[in-house]
């Protein structure tokens, strides 16, 4: 069987991780998080494609391009989480599982962060565990697909 392909999407401002509000988002860089996802996926024999974009159109385009190609999507939509119905609709048109990840816990922050328009099209949301959340998302997908680690 072909290796599963996981699309990892990180939305606006996440390119600044490492020096963006480290008290909220931690000191690890986006490259660190991507490397962790790649390592967790490699242990399952899975391949990762990563996109970080500050543009809603790029994210919608990447989700469209994943249709019929990727097996699952792990997405931290950044602030788009709270209002991008375009990303919601693109994810709704993707037929594999979607896992929503947040480094911080939006529910314990400002009230405008309490709504996620992505949650209704995700199989689950992992929030508040910092970068560990990305690895937990891979773990959630491995259980969803019912696969065992190869190493
Ligand atoms: C975030 C939470 C969002 O509210 C915020 O706009 C972000 C990052 C997180 O990972 O905690 O950019 O998605």
JSON list of C-alpha atoms in Angstrom, two decimals, residues 69-125:
[
{"chain": "A", "resi": 69, "resn": "UNK", "atom": "CA", "xyz": [-4.48, 12.84, -2.86]},
{"chain": "A", "resi": 70, "resn": "UNK", "atom": "CA", "xyz": [-3.87, 13.32, 0.86]},
{"chain": "A", "resi": 71, "resn": "UNK", "atom": "CA", "xyz": [-5.23, 10.90, 3.44]},
{"chain": "A", "resi": 72, "resn": "UNK", "atom": "CA", "xyz": [-5.64, 13.41, 6.27]},
{"chain": "A", "resi": 73, "resn": "UNK", "atom": "CA", "xyz": [-5.09, 17.03, 7.18]},
{"chain": "A", "resi": 74, "resn": "UNK", "atom": "CA", "xyz": [-3.60, 18.45, 10.37]},
{"chain": "A", "resi": 75, "resn": "UNK", "atom": "CA", "xyz": [-4.32, 22.16, 10.51]},
{"chain": "A", "resi": 76, "resn": "UNK", "atom": "CA", "xyz": [-3.53, 25.02, 12.83]},
{"chain": "A", "resi": 77, "resn": "UNK", "atom": "CA", "xyz": [-5.47, 27.78, 11.08]},
{"chain": "A", "resi": 78, "resn": "UNK", "atom": "CA", "xyz": [-4.19, 30.54, 13.40]},
{"chain": "A", "resi": 79, "resn": "UNK", "atom": "CA", "xyz": [-6.62, 33.45, 13.59]},
{"chain": "A", "resi": 80, "resn": "UNK", "atom": "CA", "xyz": [-8.50, 32.10, 10.55]},
{"chain": "A", "resi": 81, "resn": "UNK", "atom": "CA", "xyz": [-9.86, 29.51, 12.99]},
{"chain": "A", "resi": 82, "resn": "UNK", "atom": "CA", "xyz": [-12.25, 32.06, 14.33]},
{"chain": "A", "resi": 83, "resn": "UNK", "atom": "CA", "xyz": [-13.84, 33.41, 11.16]},
{"chain": "A", "resi": 84, "resn": "UNK", "atom": "CA", "xyz": [-12.77, 31.75, 7.91]},
{"chain": "A", "resi": 85, "resn": "UNK", "atom": "CA", "xyz": [-15.85, 30.10, 6.51]},
{"chain": "A", "resi": 86, "resn": "UNK", "atom": "CA", "xyz": [-13.86, 29.71, 3.28]},
{"chain": "A", "resi": 87, "resn": "UNK", "atom": "CA", "xyz": [-11.44, 27.37, 5.07]},
{"chain": "A", "resi": 88, "resn": "UNK", "atom": "CA", "xyz": [-14.37, 25.63, 6.76]},
{"chain": "A", "resi": 89, "resn": "UNK", "atom": "CA", "xyz": [-15.99, 24.99, 3.37]},
{"chain": "A", "resi": 90, "resn": "UNK", "atom": "CA", "xyz": [-12.74, 23.81, 1.77]},
{"chain": "A", "resi": 91, "resn": "UNK", "atom": "CA", "xyz": [-12.18, 21.34, 4.63]},
{"chain": "A", "resi": 92, "resn": "UNK", "atom": "CA", "xyz": [-15.79, 20.18, 4.36]},
{"chain": "A", "resi": 93, "resn": "UNK", "atom": "CA", "xyz": [-15.08, 19.26, 0.73]},
{"chain": "A", "resi": 94, "resn": "UNK", "atom": "CA", "xyz": [-12.05, 17.15, 1.76]},
{"chain": "A", "resi": 95, "resn": "UNK", "atom": "CA", "xyz": [-13.09, 13.56, 2.30]},
{"chain": "A", "resi": 96, "resn": "UNK", "atom": "CA", "xyz": [-10.43, 12.45, 4.83]},
{"chain": "A", "resi": 97, "resn": "UNK", "atom": "CA", "xyz": [-10.12, 13.20, 8.56]},
{"chain": "A", "resi": 98, "resn": "UNK", "atom": "CA", "xyz": [-9.11, 16.69, 9.67]},
{"chain": "A", "resi": 99, "resn": "UNK", "atom": "CA", "xyz": [-7.45, 17.37, 13.04]},
{"chain": "A", "resi": 100, "resn": "UNK", "atom": "CA", "xyz": [-7.45, 20.94, 14.36]},
{"chain": "A", "resi": 101, "resn": "UNK", "atom": "CA", "xyz": [-4.44, 21.93, 16.46]},
{"chain": "A", "resi": 102, "resn": "UNK", "atom": "CA", "xyz": [-3.73, 24.99, 18.58]},
{"chain": "A", "resi": 103, "resn": "UNK", "atom": "CA", "xyz": [-0.60, 25.62, 20.61]},
{"chain": "A", "resi": 104, "resn": "UNK", "atom": "CA", "xyz": [-2.49, 27.74, 23.13]},
{"chain": "A", "resi": 105, "resn": "UNK", "atom": "CA", "xyz": [-5.93, 27.05, 24.58]},
{"chain": "A", "resi": 106, "resn": "UNK", "atom": "CA", "xyz": [-8.19, 29.54, 22.76]},
{"chain": "A", "resi": 107, "resn": "UNK", "atom": "CA", "xyz": [-11.04, 28.85, 25.20]},
{"chain": "A", "resi": 108, "resn": "UNK", "atom": "CA", "xyz": [-9.05, 30.34, 28.07]},
{"chain": "A", "resi": 109, "resn": "UNK", "atom": "CA", "xyz": [-8.18, 33.47, 26.10]},
{"chain": "A", "resi": 110, "resn": "UNK", "atom": "CA", "xyz": [-10.15, 36.42, 24.65]},
{"chain": "A", "resi": 111, "resn": "UNK", "atom": "CA", "xyz": [-13.81, 35.68, 23.89]},
{"chain": "A", "resi": 112, "resn": "UNK", "atom": "CA", "xyz": [-13.32, 36.20, 20.14]},
{"chain": "A", "resi": 113, "resn": "UNK", "atom": "CA", "xyz": [-11.06, 33.14, 20.18]},
{"chain": "A", "resi": 114, "resn": "UNK", "atom": "CA", "xyz": [-13.78, 30.96, 21.69]},
{"chain": "A", "resi": 115, "resn": "UNK", "atom": "CA", "xyz": [-15.45, 30.25, 18.36]},
{"chain": "A", "resi": 116, "resn": "UNK", "atom": "CA", "xyz": [-13.87, 27.85, 15.89]},
{"chain": "A", "resi": 117, "resn": "UNK", "atom": "CA", "xyz": [-15.49, 27.61, 12.48]},
{"chain": "A", "resi": 118, "resn": "UNK", "atom": "CA", "xyz": [-13.08, 24.76, 11.71]},
{"chain": "A", "resi": 119, "resn": "UNK", "atom": "CA", "xyz": [-14.09, 22.51, 14.63]},
{"chain": "A", "resi": 120, "resn": "UNK", "atom": "CA", "xyz": [-17.37, 21.40, 12.99]},
{"chain": "A", "resi": 121, "resn": "UNK", "atom": "CA", "xyz": [-15.43, 19.87, 10.08]},
{"chain": "A", "resi": 122, "resn": "UNK", "atom": "CA", "xyz": [-12.66, 18.30, 12.21]},
{"chain": "A", "resi": 123, "resn": "UNK", "atom": "CA", "xyz": [-12.78, 14.86, 13.82]},
{"chain": "A", "resi": 124, "resn": "UNK", "atom": "CA", "xyz": [-11.24, 16.52, 16.89]},
{"chain": "A", "resi": 125, "resn": "UNK", "atom": "CA", "xyz": [-9.35, 19.48, 18.28]}
]
